Tab-separated table of N, CA and C and ligand atoms in Angstrom:
chain	number	residue	atom	x	y	z
A	2	MET	N	-9.024	-10.180	30.971
A	2	MET	CA	-7.881	-10.656	30.055
A	2	MET	C	-8.677	-10.460	28.673
A	3	ARG	N	-9.964	-10.765	28.592
A	3	ARG	CA	-10.984	-10.778	27.429
A	3	ARG	C	-11.016	-9.013	27.072
A	4	SER	N	-11.359	-8.370	28.233
A	4	SER	CA	-11.473	-7.059	28.005
A	4	SER	C	-10.298	-6.266	27.447
A	5	ARG	N	-9.269	-6.712	28.005
A	5	ARG	CA	-8.026	-6.197	27.426
A	5	ARG	C	-7.867	-6.401	26.028
A	6	SER	N	-8.207	-7.517	25.449
A	6	SER	CA	-7.994	-7.820	24.082
A	6	SER	C	-8.901	-6.845	23.268
A	7	ILE	N	-9.942	-6.708	23.897
A	7	ILE	CA	-10.999	-5.844	23.341
A	7	ILE	C	-10.554	-4.370	23.250
A	8	GLY	N	-9.940	-4.058	24.189
A	8	GLY	CA	-9.525	-2.707	24.330
A	8	GLY	C	-8.350	-2.613	23.274
A	9	LEU	N	-7.539	-3.462	23.287
A	9	LEU	CA	-6.337	-3.570	22.284
A	9	LEU	C	-7.000	-3.267	20.836
A	10	LEU	N	-7.963	-4.169	20.546
A	10	LEU	CA	-8.612	-3.951	18.992
A	10	LEU	C	-9.311	-2.615	19.012
A	11	ALA	N	-9.717	-1.906	19.955
A	11	ALA	CA	-10.135	-0.630	19.979
A	11	ALA	C	-9.276	0.348	19.486
A	12	LEU	N	-7.857	0.016	20.333
A	12	LEU	CA	-6.869	1.053	19.944
A	12	LEU	C	-6.480	0.856	18.545
A	13	VAL	N	-6.351	-0.421	18.028
A	13	VAL	CA	-5.764	-0.362	16.550
A	13	VAL	C	-7.064	0.151	15.672
A	14	ALA	N	-8.286	-0.075	15.948
A	14	ALA	CA	-9.313	0.571	15.128
A	14	ALA	C	-8.936	2.099	15.157
A	15	LEU	N	-8.977	2.731	16.252
A	15	LEU	CA	-8.789	4.269	16.362
A	15	LEU	C	-7.439	4.735	15.572
A	16	THR	N	-6.522	4.098	15.848
A	16	THR	CA	-5.253	4.263	15.113
A	16	THR	C	-5.301	4.323	13.516
A	17	SER	N	-5.921	3.202	13.176
A	17	SER	CA	-6.457	3.260	11.679
A	17	SER	C	-7.174	4.444	11.232
A	18	VAL	N	-8.152	4.782	11.889
A	18	VAL	CA	-9.060	6.015	11.639
A	18	VAL	C	-8.055	7.485	11.879
A	19	ALA	N	-7.149	7.432	12.474
A	19	ALA	CA	-6.296	8.513	12.648
A	19	ALA	C	-5.358	8.753	11.532
A	20	ALA	N	-5.033	7.448	10.879
A	20	ALA	CA	-3.995	7.536	9.786
A	20	ALA	C	-4.658	8.081	8.522
A	21	ALA	N	-6.138	8.226	8.428
A	21	ALA	CA	-6.877	8.513	7.324
A	21	ALA	C	-6.530	10.014	6.941
A	22	PRO	N	-6.817	10.455	5.879
A	22	PRO	CA	-6.554	12.010	5.599
A	22	PRO	C	-7.355	12.855	6.526
A	23	LEU	N	-7.007	13.828	7.050
A	23	LEU	CA	-7.736	14.741	7.877
A	23	LEU	C	-8.895	15.506	7.225
A	24	VAL	N	-8.588	16.038	5.830
A	24	VAL	CA	-9.754	16.413	5.116
A	24	VAL	C	-10.129	15.355	4.056
A	25	ARG	N	-11.584	14.967	4.205
A	25	ARG	CA	-12.250	13.930	3.527
A	25	ARG	C	-12.926	14.671	2.417
A	26	ALA	N	-12.980	14.239	1.227
A	26	ALA	CA	-13.591	14.895	0.107
A	26	ALA	C	-14.202	13.898	-0.548
A	27	ASN	N	-15.190	14.237	-1.525
A	27	ASN	CA	-15.759	13.344	-2.491
A	27	ASN	C	-14.886	12.891	-3.388
A	28	MET	N	-15.242	11.769	-4.044
A	28	MET	CA	-14.330	11.226	-4.891
A	28	MET	C	-14.904	10.092	-5.818
A	29	TRP	N	-14.427	10.139	-7.073
A	29	TRP	CA	-14.994	9.073	-7.952
A	29	TRP	C	-13.940	7.810	-8.031
A	30	MET	N	-14.398	6.655	-8.203
A	30	MET	CA	-13.285	5.443	-8.336
A	30	MET	C	-14.007	4.233	-9.001
A	31	GLY	N	-13.269	3.473	-9.511
A	31	GLY	CA	-13.735	2.320	-10.140
A	31	GLY	C	-12.625	1.265	-10.606
A	32	THR	N	-13.127	-0.018	-11.020
A	32	THR	CA	-11.898	-0.668	-11.322
A	32	THR	C	-12.186	-0.960	-13.013
A	33	ILE	N	-10.862	-1.178	-13.482
A	33	ILE	CA	-10.715	-1.209	-15.044
A	33	ILE	C	-10.522	-2.735	-15.672
A	34	ALA	N	-11.311	-3.131	-16.529
A	34	ALA	CA	-11.275	-4.471	-16.923
A	34	ALA	C	-10.946	-4.440	-18.674
A	35	GLY	N	-10.239	-5.540	-18.957
A	35	GLY	CA	-9.929	-5.697	-20.510
A	35	GLY	C	-11.249	-6.076	-21.182
A	36	LYS	N	-11.156	-5.579	-22.422
A	36	LYS	CA	-12.271	-5.859	-23.200
A	36	LYS	C	-11.915	-6.992	-24.230
A	37	ASP	N	-12.876	-7.654	-24.887
A	37	ASP	CA	-12.493	-8.469	-25.904
A	37	ASP	C	-11.455	-9.309	-25.502
A	38	GLY	N	-11.343	-9.983	-24.533
A	38	GLY	CA	-10.318	-11.074	-23.922
A	38	GLY	C	-9.249	-10.502	-23.648
A	39	SER	N	-8.811	-9.133	-23.495
A	39	SER	CA	-7.684	-8.593	-22.934
A	39	SER	C	-7.591	-9.049	-21.452
A	40	ALA	N	-6.379	-9.205	-20.910
A	40	ALA	CA	-6.119	-9.585	-19.578
A	40	ALA	C	-5.839	-8.294	-18.880
A	41	ILE	N	-6.074	-7.457	-19.345
A	41	ILE	CA	-5.832	-6.029	-18.553
A	41	ILE	C	-6.806	-5.824	-17.310
A	42	THR	N	-6.258	-5.503	-16.045
A	42	THR	CA	-6.908	-4.997	-15.051
A	42	THR	C	-6.272	-3.768	-14.524
A	43	GLY	N	-7.251	-3.081	-13.610
A	43	GLY	CA	-6.522	-1.915	-13.287
A	43	GLY	C	-7.645	-0.980	-12.381
A	44	SER	N	-7.230	0.208	-12.158
A	44	SER	CA	-8.019	0.851	-11.222
A	44	SER	C	-8.034	2.401	-11.453
A	45	GLY	N	-8.990	3.173	-11.326
A	45	GLY	CA	-9.067	4.452	-11.624
A	45	GLY	C	-9.854	5.306	-10.324
A	46	GLN	N	-9.151	6.565	-10.227
A	46	GLN	CA	-9.919	7.533	-9.109
A	46	GLN	C	-9.693	8.982	-9.608
A	47	MET	N	-10.752	9.676	-9.468
A	47	MET	CA	-10.594	11.073	-9.766
A	47	MET	C	-11.232	11.679	-8.349
A	48	ASN	N	-10.032	12.730	-8.132
A	48	ASN	CA	-10.105	13.322	-6.739
A	48	ASN	C	-10.017	14.790	-6.901
A	49	PRO	N	-10.547	15.712	-6.003
A	49	PRO	CA	-10.302	17.234	-6.019
A	49	PRO	C	-8.748	17.417	-6.108
A	50	GLY	N	-8.402	18.535	-7.007
A	50	GLY	CA	-7.063	18.991	-6.964
A	50	GLY	C	-6.732	19.732	-5.795
A	51	THR	N	-5.533	20.251	-5.645
A	51	THR	CA	-5.549	21.139	-4.427
A	51	THR	C	-5.955	22.475	-4.578
A	52	ASP	N	-6.397	22.773	-5.807
A	52	ASP	CA	-7.095	24.191	-6.275
A	52	ASP	C	-8.613	23.355	-6.505
A	53	ALA	N	-9.467	24.070	-5.985
A	53	ALA	CA	-10.935	23.528	-6.251
A	53	ALA	C	-11.516	23.400	-7.602
A	54	ALA	N	-10.657	24.321	-8.385
A	54	ALA	CA	-11.180	24.481	-9.827
A	54	ALA	C	-10.497	23.302	-10.497
A	55	THR	N	-9.944	22.519	-9.964
A	55	THR	CA	-9.098	21.290	-10.680
A	55	THR	C	-9.510	19.862	-10.058
A	56	SER	N	-9.390	18.770	-10.907
A	56	SER	CA	-9.458	17.494	-10.562
A	56	SER	C	-8.345	16.655	-10.954
A	57	VAL	N	-7.913	15.527	-10.225
A	57	VAL	CA	-6.771	14.951	-10.324
A	57	VAL	C	-7.210	13.239	-10.438
A	58	VAL	N	-6.743	12.715	-11.551
A	58	VAL	CA	-7.041	11.425	-11.876
A	58	VAL	C	-5.824	10.532	-11.900
A	59	ASP	N	-6.091	9.465	-11.289
A	59	ASP	CA	-5.136	8.496	-11.088
A	59	ASP	C	-5.322	7.242	-11.943
A	60	VAL	N	-4.693	6.644	-12.755
A	60	VAL	CA	-4.894	5.300	-13.274
A	60	VAL	C	-3.737	4.312	-13.090
A	61	THR	N	-4.037	3.029	-12.649
A	61	THR	CA	-3.164	2.184	-12.694
A	61	THR	C	-3.495	0.836	-13.653
A	62	LEU	N	-2.754	0.272	-14.341
A	62	LEU	CA	-3.051	-0.941	-15.238
A	62	LEU	C	-1.999	-2.118	-14.863
A	63	LYS	N	-2.554	-3.250	-14.858
A	63	LYS	CA	-1.657	-4.666	-14.648
A	63	LYS	C	-2.137	-5.552	-15.818
A	64	GLY	N	-1.162	-6.353	-16.148
A	64	GLY	CA	-1.576	-7.548	-17.173
A	64	GLY	C	-1.829	-7.219	-18.473
A	65	ASP	N	-1.054	-6.081	-18.808
A	65	ASP	CA	-1.109	-5.544	-20.298
A	65	ASP	C	0.319	-5.848	-20.828
A	66	ALA	N	0.161	-5.853	-22.183
A	66	ALA	CA	1.460	-6.159	-23.108
A	66	ALA	C	2.693	-5.202	-22.682
A	67	ALA	N	3.856	-5.647	-22.342
A	67	ALA	CA	5.076	-4.910	-22.185
A	67	ALA	C	5.240	-4.173	-23.354
A	68	GLY	N	5.664	-2.724	-23.294
A	68	GLY	CA	5.966	-1.835	-24.295
A	68	GLY	C	4.868	-1.079	-24.931
A	69	SER	N	3.595	-1.373	-24.534
A	69	SER	CA	2.295	-0.997	-25.062
A	69	SER	C	2.556	0.768	-24.468
A	70	VAL	N	1.856	1.570	-25.479
A	70	VAL	CA	1.611	2.902	-24.905
A	70	VAL	C	0.025	3.198	-25.088
A	71	ARG	N	-0.371	3.355	-23.942
A	71	ARG	CA	-2.024	3.467	-23.980
A	71	ARG	C	-2.502	4.950	-23.882
A	72	PRO	N	-2.925	5.512	-24.950
A	72	PRO	CA	-3.797	6.874	-24.521
A	72	PRO	C	-4.798	6.402	-23.703
A	73	TRP	N	-5.280	7.452	-22.822
A	73	TRP	CA	-6.528	7.229	-22.102
A	73	TRP	C	-7.024	8.559	-21.723
A	74	HIS	N	-8.447	8.463	-21.281
A	74	HIS	CA	-9.013	9.546	-20.891
A	74	HIS	C	-10.341	9.158	-19.668
A	75	ILE	N	-10.677	10.008	-19.031
A	75	ILE	CA	-11.951	9.998	-18.282
A	75	ILE	C	-12.895	10.406	-19.377
A	76	HIS	N	-14.027	9.583	-19.882
A	76	HIS	CA	-15.112	9.781	-20.749
A	76	HIS	C	-16.331	10.157	-20.008
A	77	ILE	N	-17.101	10.856	-20.514
A	77	ILE	CA	-18.474	11.118	-19.994
A	77	ILE	C	-19.408	10.094	-20.542
A	78	GLY	N	-20.155	9.144	-19.523
A	78	GLY	CA	-20.995	8.275	-20.070
A	78	GLY	C	-20.658	6.888	-19.339
A	79	SER	N	-20.704	5.713	-19.943
A	79	SER	CA	-20.230	4.394	-19.054
A	79	SER	C	-19.790	3.641	-20.141
A	80	CYS	N	-19.116	2.544	-19.835
A	80	CYS	CA	-18.506	1.563	-20.950
A	80	CYS	C	-19.437	1.020	-21.775
A	81	THR	N	-20.691	0.907	-21.320
A	81	THR	CA	-21.759	0.424	-22.414
A	81	THR	C	-22.552	1.515	-23.068
A	82	LYS	N	-22.274	2.874	-22.652
A	82	LYS	CA	-22.708	4.037	-23.285
A	82	LYS	C	-21.763	5.177	-23.320
A	83	PRO	N	-20.842	4.679	-24.120
A	83	PRO	CA	-19.809	5.799	-24.300
A	83	PRO	C	-20.185	7.168	-24.741
A	84	GLY	N	-19.410	8.119	-24.128
A	84	GLY	CA	-19.395	9.500	-24.580
A	84	GLY	C	-18.177	10.076	-24.886
A	85	GLY	N	-18.044	11.462	-24.696
A	85	GLY	CA	-17.095	12.231	-25.182
A	85	GLY	C	-15.952	12.567	-23.894
A	86	VAL	N	-14.751	13.013	-24.354
A	86	VAL	CA	-13.742	12.950	-23.262
A	86	VAL	C	-14.176	14.201	-22.223
A	87	PHE	N	-13.661	13.791	-20.991
A	87	PHE	CA	-14.002	14.880	-19.799
A	87	PHE	C	-12.805	15.739	-19.727
A	88	GLY	N	-12.938	16.835	-19.433
A	88	GLY	CA	-11.737	17.714	-18.973
A	88	GLY	C	-10.610	18.099	-19.955
A	89	GLY	N	-10.803	18.073	-21.251
A	89	GLY	CA	-9.793	18.329	-22.087
A	89	GLY	C	-8.573	17.152	-22.533
A	90	GLY	N	-8.701	16.795	-23.886
A	90	GLY	CA	-7.967	15.662	-24.049
A	90	GLY	C	-6.482	15.982	-23.954
A	91	ARG	N	-6.003	17.157	-23.614
A	91	ARG	CA	-4.826	17.444	-23.644
A	91	ARG	C	-3.898	17.212	-22.191
A	92	SER	N	-5.065	17.123	-21.230
A	92	SER	CA	-4.586	16.978	-19.843
A	92	SER	C	-4.022	15.509	-19.652
A	93	TYR	N	-4.142	14.643	-20.535
A	93	TYR	CA	-3.767	13.297	-20.446
A	93	TYR	C	-2.538	12.713	-20.842
A	94	THR	N	-1.784	12.132	-20.197
A	94	THR	CA	-0.492	11.850	-20.754
A	94	THR	C	-0.655	10.163	-20.986
A	95	PRO	N	-0.288	9.434	-22.074
A	95	PRO	CA	-0.300	8.044	-22.358
A	95	PRO	C	0.294	7.301	-21.255
A	96	ILE	N	-0.284	6.122	-21.152
A	96	ILE	CA	0.394	5.149	-20.126
A	96	ILE	C	1.608	4.417	-20.822
A	97	THR	N	2.632	4.429	-20.384
A	97	THR	CA	3.824	3.467	-20.979
A	97	THR	C	3.557	2.218	-20.383
A	98	ILE	N	3.452	0.956	-20.675
A	98	ILE	CA	3.489	-0.495	-19.880
A	98	ILE	C	4.792	-0.926	-19.757
A	99	ASP	N	5.207	-1.183	-18.531
A	99	ASP	CA	6.665	-1.581	-18.387
A	99	ASP	C	6.838	-3.008	-18.730
A	100	ALA	N	7.930	-3.592	-18.255
A	100	ALA	CA	8.508	-5.087	-18.693
A	100	ALA	C	7.498	-6.048	-17.982
A	101	SER	N	6.925	-5.722	-16.822
A	101	SER	CA	6.256	-6.509	-16.092
A	101	SER	C	4.682	-6.297	-16.549
A	102	GLY	N	4.295	-5.455	-17.516
A	102	GLY	CA	2.747	-5.457	-17.911
A	102	GLY	C	1.917	-4.271	-17.068
A	103	ASN	N	2.660	-3.635	-16.289
A	103	ASN	CA	2.160	-2.687	-15.360
A	103	ASN	C	2.270	-1.037	-15.978
A	104	GLY	N	1.477	-0.283	-15.735
A	104	GLY	CA	1.895	1.114	-16.161
A	104	GLY	C	0.743	1.910	-15.189
A	105	ALA	N	1.175	3.288	-15.333
A	105	ALA	CA	0.341	4.162	-14.309
A	105	ALA	C	0.334	5.468	-14.917
A	106	SER	N	-0.690	6.497	-14.774
A	106	SER	CA	-0.609	7.902	-15.193
A	106	SER	C	-1.321	8.494	-14.256
A	107	LYS	N	-0.966	9.951	-14.232
A	107	LYS	CA	-1.971	10.912	-13.566
A	107	LYS	C	-2.235	12.012	-14.466
A	108	ALA	N	-3.355	12.575	-14.342
A	108	ALA	CA	-3.925	13.976	-15.130
A	108	ALA	C	-4.449	14.846	-14.291
A	109	THR	N	-3.957	16.137	-14.475
A	109	THR	CA	-4.725	17.287	-13.706
A	109	THR	C	-5.786	17.952	-14.576
A	110	LEU	N	-7.019	17.826	-14.360
A	110	LEU	CA	-7.967	18.586	-15.169
A	110	LEU	C	-8.539	19.655	-14.729
A	111	ALA	N	-8.505	20.583	-15.784
A	111	ALA	CA	-8.706	22.115	-15.584
A	111	ALA	C	-10.422	22.243	-15.200
A	112	VAL	N	-11.038	21.339	-14.614
A	112	VAL	CA	-12.611	21.510	-13.961
A	112	VAL	C	-12.654	20.801	-12.565
A	113	ALA	N	-13.561	21.385	-11.842
A	113	ALA	CA	-13.932	21.036	-10.631
A	113	ALA	C	-14.335	19.619	-10.652
A	114	LEU	N	-14.071	18.810	-9.589
A	114	LEU	CA	-14.639	17.477	-9.296
A	114	LEU	C	-16.153	17.641	-9.375
A	115	PRO	N	-16.764	16.715	-10.349
A	115	PRO	CA	-18.110	16.781	-10.630
A	115	PRO	C	-18.812	15.963	-9.254
A	116	ASP	N	-20.097	16.464	-9.095
A	116	ASP	CA	-20.722	15.484	-8.083
A	116	ASP	C	-21.950	15.004	-8.549
A	117	THR	N	-21.970	14.999	-9.815
A	117	THR	CA	-23.200	14.420	-10.566
A	117	THR	C	-22.746	13.819	-11.872
A	118	GLY	N	-23.419	12.962	-12.446
A	118	GLY	CA	-23.114	12.702	-13.823
A	118	GLY	C	-22.748	11.031	-13.841
A	119	SER	N	-22.090	10.914	-15.086
A	119	SER	CA	-21.426	9.559	-15.097
A	119	SER	C	-20.367	9.453	-16.044
A	120	TYR	N	-19.266	8.641	-15.299
A	120	TYR	CA	-17.842	9.024	-16.068
A	120	TYR	C	-17.231	7.446	-16.098
A	121	TYR	N	-16.398	7.479	-16.891
A	121	TYR	CA	-15.713	6.090	-16.881
A	121	TYR	C	-14.354	6.357	-17.586
A	122	VAL	N	-13.385	5.204	-17.090
A	122	VAL	CA	-11.736	5.365	-17.671
A	122	VAL	C	-11.866	4.659	-18.985
A	123	ASN	N	-11.518	5.251	-20.125
A	123	ASN	CA	-11.244	4.521	-21.295
A	123	ASN	C	-9.880	4.404	-21.787
A	124	ILE	N	-9.285	3.132	-21.756
A	124	ILE	CA	-7.952	2.990	-22.169
A	124	ILE	C	-7.874	2.508	-23.832
A	125	HIS	N	-7.447	3.367	-24.394
A	125	HIS	CA	-7.417	3.127	-25.903
A	125	HIS	C	-6.323	2.339	-26.381
A	126	ASP	N	-6.463	1.581	-27.567
A	126	ASP	CA	-5.413	0.755	-27.862
A	126	ASP	C	-3.979	1.467	-28.202
A	127	SER	N	-3.961	2.473	-28.782
A	127	SER	CA	-2.576	3.102	-29.466
A	127	SER	C	-3.116	4.362	-30.000
A	128	ALA	N	-2.269	5.349	-30.197
A	128	ALA	CA	-2.223	6.670	-30.798
A	128	ALA	C	-2.863	6.307	-32.277
A	129	ALA	N	-2.164	5.209	-32.963
A	129	ALA	CA	-2.853	4.999	-34.053
A	129	ALA	C	-4.047	4.328	-34.210
A	130	ASN	N	-4.698	3.966	-33.170
A	130	ASN	CA	-6.046	3.128	-33.102
A	130	ASN	C	-6.915	3.617	-31.846
A	131	MET	N	-7.049	4.797	-31.967
A	131	MET	CA	-7.968	5.403	-30.700
A	131	MET	C	-9.308	4.894	-30.788
A	132	ALA	N	-9.843	4.445	-31.893
A	132	ALA	CA	-11.225	4.039	-32.026
A	132	ALA	C	-11.263	2.627	-31.296
A	133	LYS	N	-10.360	2.054	-31.032
A	133	LYS	CA	-10.295	0.659	-30.123
A	133	LYS	C	-10.287	1.025	-28.795
A	134	THR	N	-11.163	0.458	-27.743
A	134	THR	CA	-11.055	0.607	-26.598
A	134	THR	C	-10.619	-0.940	-26.216
A	135	VAL	N	-9.303	-0.807	-25.433
A	135	VAL	CA	-8.961	-2.369	-24.928
A	135	VAL	C	-9.134	-2.417	-23.462
A	136	ALA	N	-9.526	-1.414	-22.657
A	136	ALA	CA	-9.934	-1.765	-21.250
A	136	ALA	C	-10.832	-0.588	-20.834
A	137	CYS	N	-11.608	-0.708	-19.913
A	137	CYS	CA	-12.646	0.338	-19.756
A	137	CYS	C	-13.059	0.139	-18.097
A	138	GLY	N	-13.392	1.101	-17.266
A	138	GLY	CA	-13.802	0.992	-15.893
A	138	GLY	C	-14.755	2.165	-15.746
A	139	ASP	N	-16.152	1.884	-15.431
A	139	ASP	CA	-17.072	2.912	-14.917
A	139	ASP	C	-16.557	3.277	-13.522
A	140	LEU	N	-16.577	4.658	-13.290
A	140	LEU	CA	-16.558	5.352	-12.150
A	140	LEU	C	-17.649	5.413	-11.247
A	141	SER	N	-17.618	5.144	-9.909
A	141	SER	CA	-18.813	5.386	-9.228
A	141	SER	C	-18.495	6.618	-7.924
A	142	PHE	N	-19.377	7.444	-7.853
A	142	PHE	CA	-19.240	8.375	-6.882
A	142	PHE	C	-19.386	8.230	-5.464
A	143	HIS	N	-18.385	8.583	-4.784
A	143	HIS	CA	-18.344	8.326	-3.307
A	143	HIS	C	-18.429	9.617	-2.555
A	144	LYS	N	-19.347	10.057	-1.969
A	144	LYS	CA	-19.739	11.407	-1.343
A	144	LYS	C	-19.229	11.219	0.232
A	145	MET	N	-18.383	12.031	0.599
A	145	MET	CA	-17.779	12.098	1.928
A	145	MET	C	-18.650	13.174	2.852
B	27	CU	CU1	-10.520	8.561	-24.794
């Protein structure tokens, strides 16, 4: 009876592995947190695109003010050591926050996924106030 339970657990574990993508690839990911008392939370990921010369970034936000439109980018550096925009600013579409305070956006960058360096997600206050960062998240590299 005991060994049958263990066998079932093993089967469940194997099934979980089988459900993972067949092609595993390097990626960057991190959590996003509001700055200066903002309740924003979220997450960001940067993955290889379908073409090796591209990268795809996905960002989701929660806890933001309904109706906000947030310009955002991956920047080079970190939340505590900010740098310039990565991959060309025009690749990014601002995040529109819905009535529940949630929002998401996806950007395809015309650069291969980096395997070195340091990058972060910068959520800007608004198009009229780009200098203010309302939320930020450092990305960490996950090598597969
Ligand atoms: Cu930016």
